[in-house]
PDB file of C-alpha atoms in Angstrom:
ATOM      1  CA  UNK A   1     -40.162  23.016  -1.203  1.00 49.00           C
ATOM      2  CA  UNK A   2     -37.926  23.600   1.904  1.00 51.00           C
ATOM      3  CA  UNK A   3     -38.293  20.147   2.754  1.00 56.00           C
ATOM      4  CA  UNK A   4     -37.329  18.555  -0.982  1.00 52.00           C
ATOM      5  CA  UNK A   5     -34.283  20.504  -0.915  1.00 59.00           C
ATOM      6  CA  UNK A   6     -32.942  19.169   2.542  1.00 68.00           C
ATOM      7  CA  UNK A   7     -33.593  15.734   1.653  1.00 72.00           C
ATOM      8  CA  UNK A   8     -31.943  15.922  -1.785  1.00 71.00           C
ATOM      9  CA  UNK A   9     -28.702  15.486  -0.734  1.00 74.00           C
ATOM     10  CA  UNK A  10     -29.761  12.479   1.434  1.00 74.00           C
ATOM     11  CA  UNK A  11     -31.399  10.748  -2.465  1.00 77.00           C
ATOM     12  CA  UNK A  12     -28.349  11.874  -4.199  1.00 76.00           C
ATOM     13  CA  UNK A  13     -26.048   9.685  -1.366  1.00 79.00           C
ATOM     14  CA  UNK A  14     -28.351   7.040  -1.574  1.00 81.00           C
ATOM     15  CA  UNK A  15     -27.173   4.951  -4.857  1.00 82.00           C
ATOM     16  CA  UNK A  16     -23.609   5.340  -3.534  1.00 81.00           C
ATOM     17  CA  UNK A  17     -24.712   4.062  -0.048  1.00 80.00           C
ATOM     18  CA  UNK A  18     -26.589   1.251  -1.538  1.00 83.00           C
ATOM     19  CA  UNK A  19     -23.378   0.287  -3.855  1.00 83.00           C
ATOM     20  CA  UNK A  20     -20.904   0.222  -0.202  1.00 80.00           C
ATOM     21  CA  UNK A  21     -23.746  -2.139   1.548  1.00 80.00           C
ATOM     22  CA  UNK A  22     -23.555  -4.757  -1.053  1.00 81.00           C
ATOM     23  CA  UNK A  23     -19.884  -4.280  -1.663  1.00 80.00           C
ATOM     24  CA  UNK A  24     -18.460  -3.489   1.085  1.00 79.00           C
ATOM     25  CA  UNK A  25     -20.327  -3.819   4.292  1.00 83.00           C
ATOM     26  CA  UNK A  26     -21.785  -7.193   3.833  1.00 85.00           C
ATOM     27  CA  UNK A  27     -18.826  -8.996   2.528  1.00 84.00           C
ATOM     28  CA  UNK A  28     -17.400  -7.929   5.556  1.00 84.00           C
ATOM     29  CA  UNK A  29     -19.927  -8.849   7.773  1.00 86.00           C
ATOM     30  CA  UNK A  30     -20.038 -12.224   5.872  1.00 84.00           C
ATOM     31  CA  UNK A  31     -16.234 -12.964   6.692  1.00 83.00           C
ATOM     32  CA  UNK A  32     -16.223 -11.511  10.231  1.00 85.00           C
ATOM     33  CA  UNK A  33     -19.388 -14.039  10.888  1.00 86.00           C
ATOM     34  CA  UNK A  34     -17.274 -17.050   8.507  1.00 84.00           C
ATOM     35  CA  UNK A  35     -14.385 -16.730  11.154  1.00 83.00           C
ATOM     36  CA  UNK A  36     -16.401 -17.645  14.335  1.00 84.00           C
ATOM     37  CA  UNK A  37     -17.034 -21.219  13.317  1.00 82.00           C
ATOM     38  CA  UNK A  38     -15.050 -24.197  14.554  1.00 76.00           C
ATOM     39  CA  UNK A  39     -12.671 -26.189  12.255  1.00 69.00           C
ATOM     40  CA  UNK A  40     -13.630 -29.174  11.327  1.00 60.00           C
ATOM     41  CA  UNK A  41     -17.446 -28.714  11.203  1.00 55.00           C
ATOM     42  CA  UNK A  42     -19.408 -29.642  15.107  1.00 55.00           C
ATOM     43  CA  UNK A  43     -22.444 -30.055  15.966  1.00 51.00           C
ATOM     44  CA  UNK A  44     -22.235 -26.835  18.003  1.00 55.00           C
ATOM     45  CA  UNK A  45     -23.801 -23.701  16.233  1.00 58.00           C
ATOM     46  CA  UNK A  46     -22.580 -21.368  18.663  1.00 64.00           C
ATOM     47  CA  UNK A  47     -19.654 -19.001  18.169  1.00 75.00           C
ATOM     48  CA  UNK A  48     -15.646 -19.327  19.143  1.00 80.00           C
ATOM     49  CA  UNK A  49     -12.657 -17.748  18.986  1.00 83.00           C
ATOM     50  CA  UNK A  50     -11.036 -20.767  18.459  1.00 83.00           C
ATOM     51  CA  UNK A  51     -10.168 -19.523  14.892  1.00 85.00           C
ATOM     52  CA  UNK A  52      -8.321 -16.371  16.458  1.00 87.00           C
ATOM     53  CA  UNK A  53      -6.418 -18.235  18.945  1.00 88.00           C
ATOM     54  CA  UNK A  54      -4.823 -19.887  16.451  1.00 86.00           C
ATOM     55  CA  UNK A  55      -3.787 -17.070  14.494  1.00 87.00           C
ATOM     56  CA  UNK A  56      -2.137 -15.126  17.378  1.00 89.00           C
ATOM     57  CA  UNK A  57      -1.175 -18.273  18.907  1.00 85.00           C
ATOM     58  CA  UNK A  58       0.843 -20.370  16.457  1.00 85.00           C
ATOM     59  CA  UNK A  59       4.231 -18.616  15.541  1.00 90.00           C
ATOM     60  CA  UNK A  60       3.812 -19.844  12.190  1.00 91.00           C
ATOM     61  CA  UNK A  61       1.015 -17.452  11.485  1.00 91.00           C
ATOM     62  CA  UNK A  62       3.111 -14.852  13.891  1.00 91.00           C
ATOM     63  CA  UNK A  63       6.095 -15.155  11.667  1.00 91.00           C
ATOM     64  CA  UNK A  64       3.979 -14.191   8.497  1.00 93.00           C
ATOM     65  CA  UNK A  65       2.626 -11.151  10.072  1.00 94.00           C
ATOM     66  CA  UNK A  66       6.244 -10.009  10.832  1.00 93.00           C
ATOM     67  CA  UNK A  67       7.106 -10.642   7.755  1.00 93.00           C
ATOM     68  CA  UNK A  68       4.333  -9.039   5.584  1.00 94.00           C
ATOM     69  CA  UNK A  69       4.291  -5.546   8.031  1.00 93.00           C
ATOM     70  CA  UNK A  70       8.266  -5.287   7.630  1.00 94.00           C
ATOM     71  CA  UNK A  71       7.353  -5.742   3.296  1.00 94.00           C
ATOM     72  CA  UNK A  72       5.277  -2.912   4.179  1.00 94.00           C
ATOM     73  CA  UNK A  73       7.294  -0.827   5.776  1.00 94.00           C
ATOM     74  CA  UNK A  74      10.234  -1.093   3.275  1.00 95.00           C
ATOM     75  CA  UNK A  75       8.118  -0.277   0.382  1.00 95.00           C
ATOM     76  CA  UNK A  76       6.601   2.351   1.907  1.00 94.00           C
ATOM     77  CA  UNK A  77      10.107   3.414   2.571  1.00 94.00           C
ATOM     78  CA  UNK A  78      11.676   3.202  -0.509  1.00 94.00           C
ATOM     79  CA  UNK A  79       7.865   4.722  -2.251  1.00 93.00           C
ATOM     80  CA  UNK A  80       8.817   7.727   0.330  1.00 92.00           C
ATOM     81  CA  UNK A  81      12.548   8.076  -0.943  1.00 92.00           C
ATOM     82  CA  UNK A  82      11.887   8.124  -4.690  1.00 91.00           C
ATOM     83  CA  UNK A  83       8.417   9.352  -5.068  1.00 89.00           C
ATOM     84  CA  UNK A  84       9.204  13.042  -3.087  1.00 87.00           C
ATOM     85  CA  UNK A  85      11.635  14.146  -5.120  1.00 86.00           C
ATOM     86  CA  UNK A  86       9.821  12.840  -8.102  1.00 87.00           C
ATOM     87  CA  UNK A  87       6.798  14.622  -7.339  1.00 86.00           C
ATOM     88  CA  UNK A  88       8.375  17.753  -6.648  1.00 82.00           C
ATOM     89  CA  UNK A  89      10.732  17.817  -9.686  1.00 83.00           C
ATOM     90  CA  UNK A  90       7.203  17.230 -11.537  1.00 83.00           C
ATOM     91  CA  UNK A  91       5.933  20.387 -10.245  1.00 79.00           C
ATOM     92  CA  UNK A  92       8.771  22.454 -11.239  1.00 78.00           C
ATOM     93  CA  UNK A  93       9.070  21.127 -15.141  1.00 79.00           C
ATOM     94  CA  UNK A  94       6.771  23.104 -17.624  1.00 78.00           C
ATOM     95  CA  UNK A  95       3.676  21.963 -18.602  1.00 78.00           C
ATOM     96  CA  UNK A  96       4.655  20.457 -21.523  1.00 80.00           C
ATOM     97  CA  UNK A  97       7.288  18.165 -20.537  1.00 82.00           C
ATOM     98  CA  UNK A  98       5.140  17.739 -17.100  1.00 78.00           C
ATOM     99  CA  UNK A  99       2.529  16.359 -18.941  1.00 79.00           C
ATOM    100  CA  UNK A 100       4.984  13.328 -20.610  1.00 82.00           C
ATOM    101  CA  UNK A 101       6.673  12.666 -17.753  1.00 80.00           C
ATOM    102  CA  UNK A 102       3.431  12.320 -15.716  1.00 81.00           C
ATOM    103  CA  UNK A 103       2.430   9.743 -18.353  1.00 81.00           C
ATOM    104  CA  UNK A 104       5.476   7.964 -17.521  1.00 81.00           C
ATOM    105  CA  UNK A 105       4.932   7.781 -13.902  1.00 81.00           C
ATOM    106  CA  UNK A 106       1.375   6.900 -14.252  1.00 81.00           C
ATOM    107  CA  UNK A 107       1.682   4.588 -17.275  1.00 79.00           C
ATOM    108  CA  UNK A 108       2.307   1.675 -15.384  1.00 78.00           C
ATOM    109  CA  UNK A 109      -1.111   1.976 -13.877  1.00 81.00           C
ATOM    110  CA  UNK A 110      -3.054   1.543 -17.191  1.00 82.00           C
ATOM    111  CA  UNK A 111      -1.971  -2.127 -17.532  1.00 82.00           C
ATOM    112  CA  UNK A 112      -2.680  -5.054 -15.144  1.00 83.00           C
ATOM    113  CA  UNK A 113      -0.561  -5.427 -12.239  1.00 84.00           C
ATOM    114  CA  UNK A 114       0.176  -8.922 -13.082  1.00 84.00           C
ATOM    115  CA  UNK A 115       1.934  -8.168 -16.483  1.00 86.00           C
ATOM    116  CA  UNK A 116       4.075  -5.992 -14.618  1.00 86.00           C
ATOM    117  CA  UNK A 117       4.771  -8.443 -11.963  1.00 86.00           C
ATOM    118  CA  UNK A 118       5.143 -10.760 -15.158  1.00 86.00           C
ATOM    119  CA  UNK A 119       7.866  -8.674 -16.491  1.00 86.00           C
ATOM    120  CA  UNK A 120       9.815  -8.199 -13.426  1.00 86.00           C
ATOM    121  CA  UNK A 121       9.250 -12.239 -13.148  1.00 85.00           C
ATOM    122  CA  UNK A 122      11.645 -12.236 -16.545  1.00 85.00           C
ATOM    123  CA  UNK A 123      13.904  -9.339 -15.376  1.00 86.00           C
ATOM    124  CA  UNK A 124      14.843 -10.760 -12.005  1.00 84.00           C
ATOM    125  CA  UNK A 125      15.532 -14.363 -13.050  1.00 80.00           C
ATOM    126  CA  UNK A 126      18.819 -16.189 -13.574  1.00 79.00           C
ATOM    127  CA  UNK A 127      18.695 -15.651 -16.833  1.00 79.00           C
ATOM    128  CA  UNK A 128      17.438 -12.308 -17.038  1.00 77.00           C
ATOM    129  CA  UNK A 129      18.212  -9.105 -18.152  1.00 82.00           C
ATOM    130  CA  UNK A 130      19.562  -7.945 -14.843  1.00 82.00           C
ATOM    131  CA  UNK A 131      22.123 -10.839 -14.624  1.00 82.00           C
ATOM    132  CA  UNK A 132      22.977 -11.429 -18.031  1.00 84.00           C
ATOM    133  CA  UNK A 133      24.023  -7.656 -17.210  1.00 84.00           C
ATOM    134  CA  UNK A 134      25.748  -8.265 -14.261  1.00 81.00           C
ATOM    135  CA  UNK A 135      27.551 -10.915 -15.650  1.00 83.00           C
ATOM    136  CA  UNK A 136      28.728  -9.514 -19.055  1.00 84.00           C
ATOM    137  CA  UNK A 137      29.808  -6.432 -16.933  1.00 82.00           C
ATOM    138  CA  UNK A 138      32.301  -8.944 -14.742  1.00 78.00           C
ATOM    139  CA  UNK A 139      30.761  -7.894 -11.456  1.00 78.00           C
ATOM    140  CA  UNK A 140      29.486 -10.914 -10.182  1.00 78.00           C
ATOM    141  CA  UNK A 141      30.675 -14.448 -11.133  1.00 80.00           C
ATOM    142  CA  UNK A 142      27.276 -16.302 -10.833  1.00 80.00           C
ATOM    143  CA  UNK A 143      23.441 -15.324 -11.105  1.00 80.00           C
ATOM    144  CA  UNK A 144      22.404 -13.173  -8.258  1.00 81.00           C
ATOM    145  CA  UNK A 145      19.212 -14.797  -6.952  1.00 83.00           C
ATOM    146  CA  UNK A 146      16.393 -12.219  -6.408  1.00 83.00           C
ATOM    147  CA  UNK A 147      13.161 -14.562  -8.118  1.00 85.00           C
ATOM    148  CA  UNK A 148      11.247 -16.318  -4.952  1.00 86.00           C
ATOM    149  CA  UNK A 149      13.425 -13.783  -2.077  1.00 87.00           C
ATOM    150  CA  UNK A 150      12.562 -10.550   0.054  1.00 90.00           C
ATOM    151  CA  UNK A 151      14.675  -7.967  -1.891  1.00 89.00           C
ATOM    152  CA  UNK A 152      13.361  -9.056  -5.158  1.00 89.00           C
ATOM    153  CA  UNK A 153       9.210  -8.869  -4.305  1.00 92.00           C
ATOM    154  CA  UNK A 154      10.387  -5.281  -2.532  1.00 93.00           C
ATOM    155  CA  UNK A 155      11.567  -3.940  -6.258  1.00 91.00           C
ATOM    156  CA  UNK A 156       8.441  -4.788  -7.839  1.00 91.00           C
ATOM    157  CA  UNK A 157       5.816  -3.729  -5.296  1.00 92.00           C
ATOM    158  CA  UNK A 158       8.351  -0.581  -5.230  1.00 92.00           C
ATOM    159  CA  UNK A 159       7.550  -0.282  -8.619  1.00 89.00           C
ATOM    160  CA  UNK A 160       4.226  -1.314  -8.498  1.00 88.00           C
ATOM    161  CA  UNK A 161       3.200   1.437  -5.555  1.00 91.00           C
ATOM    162  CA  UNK A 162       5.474   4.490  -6.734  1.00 91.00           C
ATOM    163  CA  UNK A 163       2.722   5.961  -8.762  1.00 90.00           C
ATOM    164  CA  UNK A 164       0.112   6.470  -5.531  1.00 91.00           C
ATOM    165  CA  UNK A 165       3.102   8.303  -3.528  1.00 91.00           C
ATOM    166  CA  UNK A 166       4.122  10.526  -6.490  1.00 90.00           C
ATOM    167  CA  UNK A 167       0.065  11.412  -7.125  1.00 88.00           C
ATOM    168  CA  UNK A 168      -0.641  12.210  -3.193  1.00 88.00           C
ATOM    169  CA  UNK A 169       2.369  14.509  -3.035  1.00 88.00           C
ATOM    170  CA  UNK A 170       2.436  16.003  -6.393  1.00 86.00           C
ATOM    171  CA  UNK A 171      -1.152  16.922  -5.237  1.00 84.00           C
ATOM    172  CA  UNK A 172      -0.347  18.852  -1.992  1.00 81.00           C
ATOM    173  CA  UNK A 173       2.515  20.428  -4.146  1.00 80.00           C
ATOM    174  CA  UNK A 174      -0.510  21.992  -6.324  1.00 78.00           C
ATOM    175  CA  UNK A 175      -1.510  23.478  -2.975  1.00 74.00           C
ATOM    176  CA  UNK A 176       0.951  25.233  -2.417  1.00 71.00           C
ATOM    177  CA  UNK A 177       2.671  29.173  -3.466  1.00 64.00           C
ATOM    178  CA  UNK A 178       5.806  29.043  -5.404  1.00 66.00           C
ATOM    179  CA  UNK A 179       6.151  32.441  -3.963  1.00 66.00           C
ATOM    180  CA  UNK A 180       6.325  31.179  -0.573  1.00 68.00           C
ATOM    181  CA  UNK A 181      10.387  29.481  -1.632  1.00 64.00           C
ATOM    182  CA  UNK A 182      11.398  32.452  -3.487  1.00 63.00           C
ATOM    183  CA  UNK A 183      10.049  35.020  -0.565  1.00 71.00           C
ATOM    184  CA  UNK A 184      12.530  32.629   1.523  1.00 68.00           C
ATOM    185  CA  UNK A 185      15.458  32.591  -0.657  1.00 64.00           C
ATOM    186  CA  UNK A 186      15.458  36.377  -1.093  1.00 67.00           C
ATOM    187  CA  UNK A 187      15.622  36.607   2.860  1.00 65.00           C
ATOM    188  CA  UNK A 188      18.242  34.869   2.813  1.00 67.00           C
ATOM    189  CA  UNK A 189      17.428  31.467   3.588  1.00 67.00           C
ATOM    190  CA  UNK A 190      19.956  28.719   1.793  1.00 67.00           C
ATOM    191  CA  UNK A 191      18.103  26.048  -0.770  1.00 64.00           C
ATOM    192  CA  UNK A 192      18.109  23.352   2.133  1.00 70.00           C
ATOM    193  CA  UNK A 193      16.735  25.344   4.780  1.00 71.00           C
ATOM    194  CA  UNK A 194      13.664  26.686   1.717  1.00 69.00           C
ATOM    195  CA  UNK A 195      12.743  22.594   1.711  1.00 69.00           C
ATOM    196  CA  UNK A 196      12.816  21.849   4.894  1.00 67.00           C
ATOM    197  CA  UNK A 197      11.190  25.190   6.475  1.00 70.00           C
ATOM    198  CA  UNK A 198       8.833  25.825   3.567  1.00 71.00           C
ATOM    199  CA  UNK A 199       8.214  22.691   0.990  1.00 72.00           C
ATOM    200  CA  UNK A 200       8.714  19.869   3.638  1.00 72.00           C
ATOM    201  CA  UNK A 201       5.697  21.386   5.957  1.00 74.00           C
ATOM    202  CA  UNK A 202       3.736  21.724   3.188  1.00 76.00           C
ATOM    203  CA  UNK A 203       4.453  18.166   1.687  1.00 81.00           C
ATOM    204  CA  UNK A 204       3.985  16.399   5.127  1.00 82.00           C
ATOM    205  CA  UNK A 205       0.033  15.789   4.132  1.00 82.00           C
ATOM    206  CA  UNK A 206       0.463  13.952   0.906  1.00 85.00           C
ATOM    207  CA  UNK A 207       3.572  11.949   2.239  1.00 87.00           C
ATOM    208  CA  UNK A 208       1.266  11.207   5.209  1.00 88.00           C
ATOM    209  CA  UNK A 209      -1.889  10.066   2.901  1.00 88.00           C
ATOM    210  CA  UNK A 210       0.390   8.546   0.225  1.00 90.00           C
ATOM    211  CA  UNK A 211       2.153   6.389   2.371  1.00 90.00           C
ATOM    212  CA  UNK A 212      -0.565   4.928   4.266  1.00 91.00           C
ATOM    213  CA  UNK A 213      -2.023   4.166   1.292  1.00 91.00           C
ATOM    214  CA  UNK A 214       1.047   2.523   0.249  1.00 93.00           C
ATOM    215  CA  UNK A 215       1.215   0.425   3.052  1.00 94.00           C
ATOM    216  CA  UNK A 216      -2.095  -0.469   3.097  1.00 92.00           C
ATOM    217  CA  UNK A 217      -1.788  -1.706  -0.476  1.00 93.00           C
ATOM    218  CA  UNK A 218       1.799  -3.448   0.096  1.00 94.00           C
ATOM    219  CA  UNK A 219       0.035  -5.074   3.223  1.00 93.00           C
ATOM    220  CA  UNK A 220      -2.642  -6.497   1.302  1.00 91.00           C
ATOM    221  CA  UNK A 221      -1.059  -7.452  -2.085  1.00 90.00           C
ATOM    222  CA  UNK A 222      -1.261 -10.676  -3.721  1.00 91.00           C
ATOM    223  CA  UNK A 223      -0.152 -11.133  -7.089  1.00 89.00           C
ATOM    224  CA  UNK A 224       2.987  -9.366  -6.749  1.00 90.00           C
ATOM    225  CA  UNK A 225       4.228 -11.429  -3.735  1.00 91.00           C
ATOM    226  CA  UNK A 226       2.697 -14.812  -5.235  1.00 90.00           C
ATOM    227  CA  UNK A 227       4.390 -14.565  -8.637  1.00 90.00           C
ATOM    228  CA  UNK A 228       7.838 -13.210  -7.420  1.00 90.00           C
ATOM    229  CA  UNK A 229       7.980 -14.409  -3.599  1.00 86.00           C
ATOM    230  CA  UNK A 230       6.556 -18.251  -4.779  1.00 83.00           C
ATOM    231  CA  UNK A 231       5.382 -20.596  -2.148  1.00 77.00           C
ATOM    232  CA  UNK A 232       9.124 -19.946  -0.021  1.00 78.00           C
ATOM    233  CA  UNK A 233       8.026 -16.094   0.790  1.00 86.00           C
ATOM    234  CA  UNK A 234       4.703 -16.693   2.467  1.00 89.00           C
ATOM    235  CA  UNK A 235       2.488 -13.402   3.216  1.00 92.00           C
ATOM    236  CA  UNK A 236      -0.722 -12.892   4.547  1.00 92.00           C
ATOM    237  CA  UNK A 237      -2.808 -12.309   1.310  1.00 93.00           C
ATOM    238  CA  UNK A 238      -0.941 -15.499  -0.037  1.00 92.00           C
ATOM    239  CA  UNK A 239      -1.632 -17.713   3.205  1.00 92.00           C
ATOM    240  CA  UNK A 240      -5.233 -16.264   2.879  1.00 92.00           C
ATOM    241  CA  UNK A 241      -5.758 -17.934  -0.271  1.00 91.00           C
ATOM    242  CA  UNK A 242      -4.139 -21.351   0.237  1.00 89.00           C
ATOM    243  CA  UNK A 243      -6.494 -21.777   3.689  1.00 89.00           C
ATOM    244  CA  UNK A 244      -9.745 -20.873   1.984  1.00 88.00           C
ATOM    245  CA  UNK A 245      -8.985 -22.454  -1.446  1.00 87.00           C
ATOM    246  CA  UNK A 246      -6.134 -25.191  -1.262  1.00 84.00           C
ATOM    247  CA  UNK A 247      -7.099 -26.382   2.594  1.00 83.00           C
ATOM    248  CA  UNK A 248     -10.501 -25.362   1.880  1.00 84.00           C
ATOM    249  CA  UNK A 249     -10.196 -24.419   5.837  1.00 87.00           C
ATOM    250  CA  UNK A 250     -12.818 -20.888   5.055  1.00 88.00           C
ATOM    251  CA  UNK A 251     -13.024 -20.380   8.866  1.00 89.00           C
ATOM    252  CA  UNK A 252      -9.184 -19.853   9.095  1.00 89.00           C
ATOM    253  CA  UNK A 253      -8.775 -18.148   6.042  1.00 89.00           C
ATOM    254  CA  UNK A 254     -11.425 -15.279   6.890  1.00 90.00           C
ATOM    255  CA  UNK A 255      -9.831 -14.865  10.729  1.00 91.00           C
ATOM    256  CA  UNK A 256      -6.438 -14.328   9.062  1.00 92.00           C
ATOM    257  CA  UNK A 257      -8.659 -11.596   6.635  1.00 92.00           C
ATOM    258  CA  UNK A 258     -10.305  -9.930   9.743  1.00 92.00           C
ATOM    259  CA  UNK A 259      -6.651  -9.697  11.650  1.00 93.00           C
ATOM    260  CA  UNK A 260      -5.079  -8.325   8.601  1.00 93.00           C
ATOM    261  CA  UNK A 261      -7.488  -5.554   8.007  1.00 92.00           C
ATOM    262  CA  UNK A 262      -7.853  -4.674  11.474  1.00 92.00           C
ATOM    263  CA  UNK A 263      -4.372  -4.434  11.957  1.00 92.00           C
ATOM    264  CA  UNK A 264      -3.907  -2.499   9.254  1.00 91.00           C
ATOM    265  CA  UNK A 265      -6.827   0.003  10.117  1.00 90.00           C
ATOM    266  CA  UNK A 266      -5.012   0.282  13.744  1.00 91.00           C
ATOM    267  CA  UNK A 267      -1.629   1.389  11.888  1.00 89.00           C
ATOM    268  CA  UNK A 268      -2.793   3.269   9.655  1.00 87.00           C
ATOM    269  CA  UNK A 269      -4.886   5.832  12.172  1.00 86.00           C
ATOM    270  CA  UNK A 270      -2.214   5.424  15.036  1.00 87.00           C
ATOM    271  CA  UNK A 271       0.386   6.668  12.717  1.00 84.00           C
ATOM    272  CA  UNK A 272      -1.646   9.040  10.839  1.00 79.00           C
ATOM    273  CA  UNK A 273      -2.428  10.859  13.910  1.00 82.00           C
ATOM    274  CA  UNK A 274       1.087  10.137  15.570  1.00 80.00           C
ATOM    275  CA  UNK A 275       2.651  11.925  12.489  1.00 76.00           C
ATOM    276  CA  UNK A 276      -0.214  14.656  12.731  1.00 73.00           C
ATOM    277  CA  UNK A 277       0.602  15.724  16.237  1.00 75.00           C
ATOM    278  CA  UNK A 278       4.308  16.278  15.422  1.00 69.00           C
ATOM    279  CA  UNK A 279       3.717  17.816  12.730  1.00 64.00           C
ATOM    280  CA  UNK A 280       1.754  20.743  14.887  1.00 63.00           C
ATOM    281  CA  UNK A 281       4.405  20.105  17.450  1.00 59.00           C
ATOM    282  CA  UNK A 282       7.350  20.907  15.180  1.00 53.00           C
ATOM    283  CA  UNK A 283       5.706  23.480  12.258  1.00 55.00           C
TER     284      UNK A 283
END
């Protein structure tokens, strides 16, 4: 009997482990393998780098690295700047009107990322309702052009990745006592000093885990950048899919995939635990 119950947990894991093989661990092991051939086809069936050395060797590919970490970094950014205080206003509105203006945040989420993308698409163009706006309003004297440029694919993945930042913080703000600002303010302590000696400390976690899954997202988006970046703001997911499916070159394609995720992973646990250490080091 002793026996069935220490291996139950093991059965219960097992579906879920089965489910991350096929899904997860050998798709990855499929690209990882796909980048190690040779472009065009040889003879050879041994393994190169050759794929690799192109990636970190032509500034081309360099350039579109830069470009698509810096996206990430500004959204993340921006996510940072508007989701905090969003989150914590959230936790201080009754339950009632917490409840609709949750819905708000997270309604965005219920439809498909590329109708939203869609509707910024219509928004940000020359004839859209931000400069038909601008222009009835006499503050500019021709279109602004934000459709196919930086700034405009940074306010929709903005909009896009708000949601995730405002959940992860809005969850460590369920963590913690109320009682904890109000002990503060009745010592004394002035409303800046309660938030950033009592709520910032205790909203460092979900900032930490909301924005690198922010970034991680931004990093890796592709509708959002294809619809509203275009062919003239190149990124990796979007130079991803034109090797593998418009230059059928699969080999390139899935070394670009393996940089970008590894890259990614490296980022993501260097400044995790970067952020982690100061945070001991200052609170």
């Amino acid at each position: 009997m002793d026996t069935v119950r220490n291996r139950l947990p093991y059965w219960l894991t097992t579906p879920a482990s089965l489910l991350m093989l096929a899904f997860v661990a050998i798709p990855l092991v499929l690209t990882l393998s796909q980048s190690l051939f040779q472009t065009p086809p040889t003879d050879s069936t041994g393994m190169t780098l050759y794929q690799y050395t192109q990636v970190f060797g032509d500034q081309y590919y360099r350039g579109i690295f830069t470009r698509t970490f810096e996206l990430s970094v500004v959204v993340t950014f921006l996510c940072i700047l508007i989701g905090v205080p969003e989150a914590y206003v959230l936790s201080r509105l009754s339950p009632r009107w917490r409840a609709l203006s949750m819905f708000v945040v997270l309604g965005p989420l219920l439809m498909s990322v590329v109708v939203r993308t869609l509707g910024w698409a219509v928004l940000l163009g020359n004839e859209g309702l931000f400069n038909s706006l601008l222009l009835k309003l006499g503050l500019v004297d021709a279109p602004v052009r934000m459709m196919f440029t930086f700034s405009g694919v940074v306010v929709a993945l903005v909009h896009v990745q708000v949601p995730f930042m405002v959940l992860a913080v809005w969850t460590s703000l369920q963590k913690m006592d109320v009682s904890t600002e109000s002990a503060a303010e009745t010592l004394g302590a002035s409303s800046l000093t309660v938030l950033r000696r009592v709520v910032v400390p205790q909203v460092i976690p979900g900032v930490l885990s909301g924005g690198l899954v922010v970034f991680a997202l931004t990093a890796s988006a592709f509708a959002t950048p294809a619809i509203i970046g275009g062919r003239r703001l190149k990124v990796v997911p979007t130079t991803i899919y034109d090797e593998i499916l418009s230059n059928l070159n699969w080999p390139l394609g899935a070394a670009i995939a393996v940089v970008l995720m590894a890259a990614v992973l490296l980022i993501s646990v260097g400044v995790g635990r970067y952020i982690e250490r100061r945070y001991r080091q200052v609170f």
